[in-house]
Every structure is written in structure tokens, then in C-alpha cells.
Coordinates of C-alpha atoms in Angstrom, one line a residue:
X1 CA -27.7 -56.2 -43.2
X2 CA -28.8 -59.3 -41.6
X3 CA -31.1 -62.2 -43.0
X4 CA -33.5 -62.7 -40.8
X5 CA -35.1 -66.6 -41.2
X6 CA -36.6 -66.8 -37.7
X7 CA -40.2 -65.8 -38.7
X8 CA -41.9 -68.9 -36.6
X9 CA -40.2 -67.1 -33.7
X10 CA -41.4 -63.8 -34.7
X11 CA -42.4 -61.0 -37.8
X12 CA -40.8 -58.0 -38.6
X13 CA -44.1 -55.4 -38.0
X14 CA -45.1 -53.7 -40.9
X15 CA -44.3 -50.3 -40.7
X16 CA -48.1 -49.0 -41.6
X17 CA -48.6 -51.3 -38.0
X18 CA -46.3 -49.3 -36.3
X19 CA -47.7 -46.2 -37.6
X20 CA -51.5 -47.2 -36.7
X21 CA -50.3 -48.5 -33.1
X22 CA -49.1 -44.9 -32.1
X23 CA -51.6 -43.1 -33.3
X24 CA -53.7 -45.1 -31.5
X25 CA -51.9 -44.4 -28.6
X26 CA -51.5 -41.1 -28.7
X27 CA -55.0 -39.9 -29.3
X28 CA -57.0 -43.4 -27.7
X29 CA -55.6 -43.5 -24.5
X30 CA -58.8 -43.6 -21.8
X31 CA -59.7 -46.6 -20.9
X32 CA -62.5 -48.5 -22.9
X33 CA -64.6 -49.3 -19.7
X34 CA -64.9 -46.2 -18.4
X35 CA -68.7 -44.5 -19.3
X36 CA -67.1 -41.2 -20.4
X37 CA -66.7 -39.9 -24.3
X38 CA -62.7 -40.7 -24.0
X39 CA -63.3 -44.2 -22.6
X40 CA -66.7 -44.6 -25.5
X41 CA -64.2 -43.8 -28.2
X42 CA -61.6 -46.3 -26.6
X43 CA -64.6 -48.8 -27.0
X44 CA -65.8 -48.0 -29.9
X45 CA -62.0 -48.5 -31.7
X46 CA -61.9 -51.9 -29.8
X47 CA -65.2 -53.8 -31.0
X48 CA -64.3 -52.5 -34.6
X49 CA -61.6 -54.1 -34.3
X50 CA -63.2 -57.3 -33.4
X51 CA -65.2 -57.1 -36.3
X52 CA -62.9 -56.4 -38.1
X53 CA -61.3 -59.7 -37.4
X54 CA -64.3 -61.9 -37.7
X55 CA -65.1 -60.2 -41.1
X56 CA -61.9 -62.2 -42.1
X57 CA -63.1 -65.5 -40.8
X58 CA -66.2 -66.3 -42.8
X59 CA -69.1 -67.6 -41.0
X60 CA -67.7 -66.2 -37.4
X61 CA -69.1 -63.0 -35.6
X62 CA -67.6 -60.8 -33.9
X63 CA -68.8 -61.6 -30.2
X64 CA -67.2 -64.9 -30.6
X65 CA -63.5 -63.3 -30.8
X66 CA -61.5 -62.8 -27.6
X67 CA -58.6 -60.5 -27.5
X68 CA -55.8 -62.5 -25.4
X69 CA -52.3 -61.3 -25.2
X70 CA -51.2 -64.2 -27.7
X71 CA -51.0 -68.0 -28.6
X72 CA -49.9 -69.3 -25.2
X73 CA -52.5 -67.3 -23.1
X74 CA -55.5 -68.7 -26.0
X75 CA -54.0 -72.2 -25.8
X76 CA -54.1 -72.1 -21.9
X77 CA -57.7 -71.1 -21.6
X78 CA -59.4 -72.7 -24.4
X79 CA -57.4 -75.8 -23.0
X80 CA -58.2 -75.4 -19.5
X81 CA -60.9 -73.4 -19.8
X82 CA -63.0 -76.2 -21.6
X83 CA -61.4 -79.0 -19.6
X84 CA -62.3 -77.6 -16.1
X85 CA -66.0 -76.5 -17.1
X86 CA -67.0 -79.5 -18.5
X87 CA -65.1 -81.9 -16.5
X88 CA -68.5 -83.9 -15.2
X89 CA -69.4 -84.7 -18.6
X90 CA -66.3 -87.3 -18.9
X91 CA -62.4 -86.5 -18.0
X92 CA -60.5 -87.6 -20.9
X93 CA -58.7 -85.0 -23.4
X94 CA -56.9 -85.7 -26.8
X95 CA -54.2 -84.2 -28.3
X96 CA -51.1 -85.5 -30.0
X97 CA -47.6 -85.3 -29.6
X98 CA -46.0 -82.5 -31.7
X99 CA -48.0 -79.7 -29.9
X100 CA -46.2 -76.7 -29.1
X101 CA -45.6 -76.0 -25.3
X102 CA -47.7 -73.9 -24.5
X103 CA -50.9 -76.6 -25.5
X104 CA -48.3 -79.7 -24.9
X105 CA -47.5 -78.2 -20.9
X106 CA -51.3 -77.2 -20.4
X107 CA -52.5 -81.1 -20.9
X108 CA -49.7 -82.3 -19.0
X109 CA -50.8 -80.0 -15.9
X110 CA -54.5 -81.3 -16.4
X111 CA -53.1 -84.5 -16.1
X112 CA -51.8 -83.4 -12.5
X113 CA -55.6 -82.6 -12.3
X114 CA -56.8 -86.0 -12.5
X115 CA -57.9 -86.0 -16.5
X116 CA -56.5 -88.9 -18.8
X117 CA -55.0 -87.5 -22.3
X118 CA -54.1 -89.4 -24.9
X119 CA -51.2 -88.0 -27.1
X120 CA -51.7 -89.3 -30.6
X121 CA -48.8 -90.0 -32.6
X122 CA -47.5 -89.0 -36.0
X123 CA -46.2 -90.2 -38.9
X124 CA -42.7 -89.4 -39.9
X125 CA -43.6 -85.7 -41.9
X126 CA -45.1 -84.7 -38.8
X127 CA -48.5 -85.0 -39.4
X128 CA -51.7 -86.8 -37.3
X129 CA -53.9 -89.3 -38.7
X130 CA -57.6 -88.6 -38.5
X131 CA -58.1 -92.4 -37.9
X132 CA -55.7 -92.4 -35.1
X133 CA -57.9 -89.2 -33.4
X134 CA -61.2 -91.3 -34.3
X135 CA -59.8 -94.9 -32.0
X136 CA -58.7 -92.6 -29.3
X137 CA -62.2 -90.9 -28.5
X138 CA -63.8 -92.7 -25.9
X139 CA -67.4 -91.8 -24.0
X140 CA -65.3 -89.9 -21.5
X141 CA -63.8 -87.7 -24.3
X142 CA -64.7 -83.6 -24.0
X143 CA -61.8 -82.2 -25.6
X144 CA -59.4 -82.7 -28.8
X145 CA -56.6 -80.0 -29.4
X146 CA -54.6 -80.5 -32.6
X147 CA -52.3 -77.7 -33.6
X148 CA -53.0 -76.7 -37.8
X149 CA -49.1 -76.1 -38.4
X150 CA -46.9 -77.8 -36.4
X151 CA -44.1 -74.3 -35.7
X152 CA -41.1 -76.6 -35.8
X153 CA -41.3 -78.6 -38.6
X154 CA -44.3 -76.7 -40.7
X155 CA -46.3 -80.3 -41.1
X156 CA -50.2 -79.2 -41.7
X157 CA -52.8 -81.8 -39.4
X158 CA -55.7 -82.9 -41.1
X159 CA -58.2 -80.6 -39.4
X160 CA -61.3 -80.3 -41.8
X161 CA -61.1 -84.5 -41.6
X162 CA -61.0 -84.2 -37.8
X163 CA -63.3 -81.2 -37.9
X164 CA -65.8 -84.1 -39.7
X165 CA -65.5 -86.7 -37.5
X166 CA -66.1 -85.3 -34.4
X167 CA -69.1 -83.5 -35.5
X168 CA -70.4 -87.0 -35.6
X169 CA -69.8 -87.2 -31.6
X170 CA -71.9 -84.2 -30.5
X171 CA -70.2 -83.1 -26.8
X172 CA -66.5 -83.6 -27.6
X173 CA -65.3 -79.5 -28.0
X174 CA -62.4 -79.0 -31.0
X175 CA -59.3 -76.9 -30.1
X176 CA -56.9 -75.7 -33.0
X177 CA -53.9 -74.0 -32.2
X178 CA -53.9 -71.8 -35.2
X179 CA -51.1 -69.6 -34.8
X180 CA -48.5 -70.4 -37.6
X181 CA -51.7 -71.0 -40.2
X182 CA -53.2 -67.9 -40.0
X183 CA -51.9 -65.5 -42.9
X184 CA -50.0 -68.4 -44.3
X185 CA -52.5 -70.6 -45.0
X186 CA -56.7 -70.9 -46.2
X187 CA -58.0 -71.1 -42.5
X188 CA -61.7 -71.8 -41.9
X189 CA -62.6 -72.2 -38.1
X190 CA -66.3 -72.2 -38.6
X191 CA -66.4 -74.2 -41.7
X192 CA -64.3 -76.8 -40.2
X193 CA -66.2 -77.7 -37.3
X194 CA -64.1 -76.3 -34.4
X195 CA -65.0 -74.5 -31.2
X196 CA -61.8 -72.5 -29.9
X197 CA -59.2 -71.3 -32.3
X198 CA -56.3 -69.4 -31.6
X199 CA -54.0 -66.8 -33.6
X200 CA -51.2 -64.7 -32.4
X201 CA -50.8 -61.3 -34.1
X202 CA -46.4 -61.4 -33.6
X203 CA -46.5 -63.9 -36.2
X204 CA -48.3 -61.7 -38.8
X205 CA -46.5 -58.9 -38.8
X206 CA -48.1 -57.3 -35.8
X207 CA -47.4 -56.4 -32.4
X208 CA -46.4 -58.7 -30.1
X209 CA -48.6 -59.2 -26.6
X210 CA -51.7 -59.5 -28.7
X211 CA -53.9 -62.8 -29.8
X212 CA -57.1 -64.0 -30.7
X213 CA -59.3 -66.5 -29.1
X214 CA -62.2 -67.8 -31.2
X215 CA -65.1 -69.4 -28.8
X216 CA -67.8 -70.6 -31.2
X217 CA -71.2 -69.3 -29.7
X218 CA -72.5 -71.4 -26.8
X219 CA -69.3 -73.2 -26.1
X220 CA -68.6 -73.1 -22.0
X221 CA -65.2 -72.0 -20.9
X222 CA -64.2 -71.9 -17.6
X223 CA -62.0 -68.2 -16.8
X224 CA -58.3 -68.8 -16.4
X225 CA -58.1 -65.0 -14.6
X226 CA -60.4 -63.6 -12.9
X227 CA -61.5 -59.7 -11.7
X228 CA -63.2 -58.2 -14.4
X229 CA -66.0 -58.5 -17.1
X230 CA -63.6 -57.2 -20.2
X231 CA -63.5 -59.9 -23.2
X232 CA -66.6 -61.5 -21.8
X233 CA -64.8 -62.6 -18.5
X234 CA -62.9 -64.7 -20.3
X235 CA -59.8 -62.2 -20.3
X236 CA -60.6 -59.4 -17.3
X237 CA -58.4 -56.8 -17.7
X238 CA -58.0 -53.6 -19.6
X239 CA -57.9 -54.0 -23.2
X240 CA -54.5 -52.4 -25.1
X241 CA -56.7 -50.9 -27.7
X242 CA -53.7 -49.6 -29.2
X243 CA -51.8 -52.7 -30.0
X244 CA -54.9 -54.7 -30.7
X245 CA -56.3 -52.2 -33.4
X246 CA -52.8 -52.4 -35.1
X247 CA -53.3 -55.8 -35.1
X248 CA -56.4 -56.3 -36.4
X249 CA -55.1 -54.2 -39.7
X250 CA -51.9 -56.9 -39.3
X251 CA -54.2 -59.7 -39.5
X252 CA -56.1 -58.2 -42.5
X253 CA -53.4 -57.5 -44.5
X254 CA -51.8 -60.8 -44.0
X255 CA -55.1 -62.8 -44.7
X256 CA -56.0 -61.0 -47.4
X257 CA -52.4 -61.6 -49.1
X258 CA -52.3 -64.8 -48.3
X259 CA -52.8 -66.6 -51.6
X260 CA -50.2 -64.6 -53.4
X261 CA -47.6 -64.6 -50.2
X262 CA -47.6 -68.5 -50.2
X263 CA -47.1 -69.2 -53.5
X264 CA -44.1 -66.7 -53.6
X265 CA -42.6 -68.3 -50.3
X266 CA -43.3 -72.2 -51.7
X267 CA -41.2 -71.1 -54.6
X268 CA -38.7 -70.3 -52.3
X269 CA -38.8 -73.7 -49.9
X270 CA -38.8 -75.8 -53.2
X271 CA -35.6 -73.8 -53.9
X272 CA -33.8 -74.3 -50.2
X273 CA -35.3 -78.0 -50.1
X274 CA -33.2 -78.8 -53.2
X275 CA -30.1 -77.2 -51.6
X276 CA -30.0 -79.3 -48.5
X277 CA -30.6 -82.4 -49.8
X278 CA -28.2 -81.6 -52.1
X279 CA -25.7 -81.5 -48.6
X280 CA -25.1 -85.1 -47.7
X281 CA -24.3 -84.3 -44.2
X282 CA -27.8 -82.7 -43.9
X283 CA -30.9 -84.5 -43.6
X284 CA -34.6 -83.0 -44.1
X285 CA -37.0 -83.4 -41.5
X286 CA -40.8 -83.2 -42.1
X287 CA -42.6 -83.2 -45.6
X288 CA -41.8 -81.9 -48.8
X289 CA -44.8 -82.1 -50.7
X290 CA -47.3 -78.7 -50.4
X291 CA -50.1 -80.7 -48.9
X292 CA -48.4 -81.6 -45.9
X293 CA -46.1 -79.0 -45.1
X294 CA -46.7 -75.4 -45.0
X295 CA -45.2 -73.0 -47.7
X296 CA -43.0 -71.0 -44.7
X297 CA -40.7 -73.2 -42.8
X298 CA -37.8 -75.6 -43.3
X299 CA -36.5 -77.9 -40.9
X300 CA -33.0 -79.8 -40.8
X301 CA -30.9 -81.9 -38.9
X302 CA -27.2 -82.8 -39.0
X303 CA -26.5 -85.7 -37.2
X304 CA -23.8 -85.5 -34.3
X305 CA -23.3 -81.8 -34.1
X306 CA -25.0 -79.3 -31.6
X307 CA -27.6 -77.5 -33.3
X308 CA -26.2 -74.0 -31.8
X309 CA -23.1 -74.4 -33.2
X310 CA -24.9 -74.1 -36.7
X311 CA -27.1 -71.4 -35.8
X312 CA -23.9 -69.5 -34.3
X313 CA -22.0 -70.0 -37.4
X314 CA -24.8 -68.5 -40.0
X315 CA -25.1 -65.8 -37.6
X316 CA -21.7 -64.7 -38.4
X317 CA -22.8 -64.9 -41.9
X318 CA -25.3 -62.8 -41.1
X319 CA -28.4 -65.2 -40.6
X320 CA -30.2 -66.0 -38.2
X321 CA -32.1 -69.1 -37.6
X322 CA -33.3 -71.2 -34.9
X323 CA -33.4 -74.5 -33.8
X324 CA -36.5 -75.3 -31.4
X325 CA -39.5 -73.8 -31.1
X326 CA -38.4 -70.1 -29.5
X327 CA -40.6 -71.6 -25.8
X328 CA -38.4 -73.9 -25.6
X329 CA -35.2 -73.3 -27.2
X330 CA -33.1 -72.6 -24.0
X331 CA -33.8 -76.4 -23.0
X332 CA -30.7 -78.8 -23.6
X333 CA -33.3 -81.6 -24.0
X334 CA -33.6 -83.4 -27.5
X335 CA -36.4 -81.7 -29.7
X336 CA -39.8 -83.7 -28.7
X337 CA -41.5 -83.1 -32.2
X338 CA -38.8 -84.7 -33.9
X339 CA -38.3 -87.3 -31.5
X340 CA -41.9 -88.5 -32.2
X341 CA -41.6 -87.9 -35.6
X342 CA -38.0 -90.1 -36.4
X343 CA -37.3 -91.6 -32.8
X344 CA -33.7 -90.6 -32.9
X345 CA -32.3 -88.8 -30.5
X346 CA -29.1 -87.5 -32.4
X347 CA -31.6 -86.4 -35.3
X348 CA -33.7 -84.9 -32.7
X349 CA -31.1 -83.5 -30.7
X350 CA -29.6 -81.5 -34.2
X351 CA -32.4 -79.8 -35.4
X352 CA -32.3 -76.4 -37.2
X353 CA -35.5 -74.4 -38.4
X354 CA -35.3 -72.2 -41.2
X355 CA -38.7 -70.2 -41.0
X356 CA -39.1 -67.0 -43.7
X357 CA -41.3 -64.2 -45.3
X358 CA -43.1 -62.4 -48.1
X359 CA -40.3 -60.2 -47.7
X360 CA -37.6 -62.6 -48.7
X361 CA -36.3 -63.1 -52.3
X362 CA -34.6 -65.1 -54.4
X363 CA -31.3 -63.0 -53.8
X364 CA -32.3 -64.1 -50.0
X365 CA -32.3 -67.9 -50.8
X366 CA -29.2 -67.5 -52.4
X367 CA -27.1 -66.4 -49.9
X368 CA -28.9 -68.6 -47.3
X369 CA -27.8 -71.3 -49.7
X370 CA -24.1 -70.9 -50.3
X371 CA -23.2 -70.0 -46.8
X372 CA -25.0 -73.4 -45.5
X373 CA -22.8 -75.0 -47.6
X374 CA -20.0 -73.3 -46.4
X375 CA -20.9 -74.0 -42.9
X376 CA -21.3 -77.1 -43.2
X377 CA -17.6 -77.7 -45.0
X378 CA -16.4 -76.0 -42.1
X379 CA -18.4 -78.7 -39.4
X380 CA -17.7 -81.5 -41.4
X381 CA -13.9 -82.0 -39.7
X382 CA -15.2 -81.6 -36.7
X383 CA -17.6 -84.1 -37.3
X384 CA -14.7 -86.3 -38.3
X385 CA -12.8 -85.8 -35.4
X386 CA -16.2 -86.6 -32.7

């Protein structure tokens, strides 16, 4: 048996997923442009499945959902998309500096493009101050993407309070990078002010290859791809009804969980939050109080040893962790949301994330607990001897 603690990386799919998603396939397979009954009831699966997905998000419909094939591809064309097609009304973006890569990357290529972004810092749990977004707007802003839950440290950004204070600036389009809120945490899209959302349905419990876009009605996105008319040009190509109806019902049953699912997995962070800083060796990075970190993910550091050594050593105790977010965890380089958050580079360059489920208990935590500690006894010579 393995303990599997990598759930910002990915989620085990629920097995009534995996059920829907071949039965889908098996019977569903036309495809859901084409005019003939096969192809009608391709269609027909597919737009209940979108509103299926907007039923969850109130004050949404379901012609304002766009089926991507996950976070990266949303981030990259509500990013780009609203950047390039608006780009006369004023060239400067916002976001801030502990986005993940696949939103961080995107503004750094627009600034190849000849737009100015400003990166707005954070404080040391991680999280953006709505006062610091507010000063950076200027009358060339058009875009402000803030992530809800940073993936590598779980620190939740301020969006309803950013979500306020743009709507004060009418022109200026809101991005969130939704993807480790959704089934975790209450998210609002509508209610909050914001134009594009994203979700990815591998976090949830779903299949992978699968996300949503949300692109409030009469918001102007510029295609990424283009060749067909499928997801209202936004996303031409043929839909994989299969794996995006069994991710619809992943999304529903995560949302509608949610509540009772974070409670049960704060309980569990409280527990593992006492145990490290009960390890001198080990320092905490990121929040520890419920309003500014979410109820899912743990991150560590231990000062002066390589970050893979730890996550090799609790793999042979059968656990497997992470350290970066899984984009970038191949890169040697220091972790970049730690860096802004603490401006050390050993802290930064040690991080471990500990990321978990509904599915985890408090037998789990134990043994996550006690074999830390005896990892760490083992580093700590080693550590003498650097």
C-alpha cells in the first residue's frame, strides 16, 4: 500500500468516474459535430454536461463554460486570449508573483509581445494584498490574473476584495486561476466579479486532459487555436465527450461535498502542522490559520538539504510527496513562490509539499507523521557533516 500525498499534482479518479467514462465511450462514440442521430446524441451528452457544470456555479450559464483540455490550456487563452484582443485599449497586465507556470510563463511571453506586467508581491504566507493590485492598475491596465489557491504552498488570494475593486474600473477583465479551489473550497466566479475562470477536472477526482474555461458573457477573447467552430471557437477541435461527461459528474460530486470534505481534511493539516513544527530541523512555509491557507496542502522546507532526497526517502516508506509544483518539478532552479514569499534561497531551494484527500484518515496522518520524523533523524547527520 502506498500513501499517496501528491493530490496538487493529481486525484485518484473515482471509480463511479471511470465507470461513466467507458460507458460513454463505448456507446457515444460519433462525433458531436456530425448532423447524424450518432453524432446528435454525442451533442446532446456534451451540452448536458455543460449545464451540468454551470448548474454548480450559481449565477453562471452554461454558454459561458468552455471545455479545454485543463488548467494550463484555460490559463493560456483566457491570458492571451484577452491580452491580444483587447491590446488597443491599453498594454499593461497584472498579475503577481506566485502564479503557477502555466499563467506565470504566459505573461512573461506577452511581455516578449511588447505588454508591461506588473507582478505584485506577497506577504510571507503567500498571499496578495488587494491594496497592492489597486496601486498597480494604471489607465493602460486590461487584464489582472491572480491564482485563488496558490498549488505550492495552498495560500488563498483575496479575490472577492479584488473582484470589488476592479468592478469600480469598468474595462480591466479579471482572470482566476481556479484550479486547486474548485471542490476544496466555496468558489463564486460570478458573484465575485471575475470574467475568465479556470478548473481542471485531474484535480477533482476526474480524468485528466479535461478543464473548464469560464468566459463571462460578452467578454472578447482572442482564439489561441484555430480550425474549427467547436467550444465557440475558442477551443476548435473535437470534443472528448467521454472524458468530459465523466468529468462533469467529478466536478459535481466534489462541489457538492465540499463543505464536509474540507472540514475533515483541515482536521487533518491542524494535525500534520503540529507535527512539523514540532521537528526543529523543519520549518513551515505559508499560513497556518484557515483563512489564508486552504484546508488541502502542507508545505515545508529543511534548510540545507535537497528536497529530493526527502521525497526519495518517504517514498521508501511508502509516501509519496512532492516538492514543486508537478510543471516545474524537473527544474534544479530554487522554488520561485517561496523565494517571493521568504527571499531565501536555501529555504526556497528545500521545499517539500504535502498535498492530501477526502480519502485520507487519521491512521494516514499518522504514519505520514512518525516516518517524517524518522526521516528526518536519518538527514540530520548528514546535515552535520555539509
Amino acid at each position: 500500500m502506498m500513501y499517496y500525498f501528491d493530490h496538487c499534482a493529481s486525484t485518484p479518479p473515482h471509480e463511479e468516474v471511470i465507470r461513466t467514462m467507458a460507458e460513454v465511450m463505448a456507446k457515444h462514440y460519433a462525433n458531436p459535430s456530425s448532423l447524424h442521430r450518432s453524432g446528435q446524441e454525442a451533442r446532446n451528452l456534451l451540452e448536458r454536461a455543460r449545464a451540468a457544470v454551470a448548474a454548480l456555479f450559481p449565477g453562471t450559464e452554461a454558454k459561458e463554460w468552455i471545455f479545454t483540455s485543463g488548467g494550463t490550456e484555460g490559463n493560456n487563452i483566457a491570458i492571451a486570449g484577452a491580452a491580444r484582443q483587447n491590446r488597443k485599449r491599453g498594454n499593461h497586465l497584472i498579475t503577481s508573483e506566485v502564479e503557477h507556470p502555466s499563467v506565470y510563463d504566459t505573461f512573461k511571453a506577452l511581455e516578449r509581445e511588447g505588454f508591461r506586467v506588473t507582478y505584485v508581491p506577497v506577504d510571507s504566507r503567500g498571499v496578495v494584498s488587494a491594496a497592492d493590485v489597486e496601486a498597480a492598475l494604471t489607465d493602460e491596465t486590461i487584464l489582472v490574473s491572480i491564482m485563488h489557491v496558490n498549488n505550492e504552498v495552498g495560500a488563498i488570494q483575496p479575490i472577492a476584495d479584488i473582484g470589488r475593486l476592479l468592478k469600480q474600473r469598468r474595462g480591466i477583465l479579471f482572470h482566476v486561476d481556479g484550479v486547486q479551489s474548485v471542490g476544496k473550497l466555496p468558489v463564486d466566479p460570478a458573484g465575485w466579479n471575475v470574467d475568465l475562470f479556470t478548473a481542471s477536472a485531474h484535480k477533482v477526482k476526474g480524468p485528466r486532459g479535461v478543464g473548464l474555461l469560464y468566459v463571462r458573457q460578452g467578454t472578447a477573447i482572442a482564439p489561441l487555436v484555430v480550425g474549427g467552430s467547436q467550444e465557440r471557437e475558442l477551443r476548435p477541435g473535437t470534443e472528448n465527450v467521454p472524458a468530459i461527461v465523466a468529468s462533469a459528474k467529478a466536478f459535481r460530486m466534489a462541489m457538492e461535498s465540499q463543505p464536509e470534505r474540507a472540514e475533515r481534511m483541515q482536521r487533518l493539516r491542524e494535525r500534520l502542522l503540529g507535527s512539523i513544527e514540532a521537528i526543529p530541523e523543519l520549518v513551515l512555509n505559508g499560513g497556518t490559520e484557515p483563512a489564508s491557507a486552504a484546508p488541502h496542502v502542507v508545505n515545508f522546507s529543511y534548510p540545507g538539504m535537497k528536497p529530493e532526497v526527502i521525497v526519495h526517502m518517504l517514498e521508501k516508506h511508502r509516501i509519496l510527496a512532492s516538492t514543486k509544483s508537478a510543471c516545474s518539478s524537473k527544474s534544479e532552479e530554487p522554488s520561485r513562490v517561496l523565494m517571493a514569499m521568504h527571499g531565501s534561497h536555501e529555504r526556497a531551494a528545500s521545499g517539500i509539499r504535502l498535498s492530501f484527500g477526502d480519502e485520507h484518515g487519521e491512521a494516514d496522518l499518522e504514519w505520514l507523521c512518525s516516518m517524517l520524523r524518522k526521516v528526518v533523524e536519518k538527514l540530520k547527520p548528514l546535515e552535520r557533516k555539509g
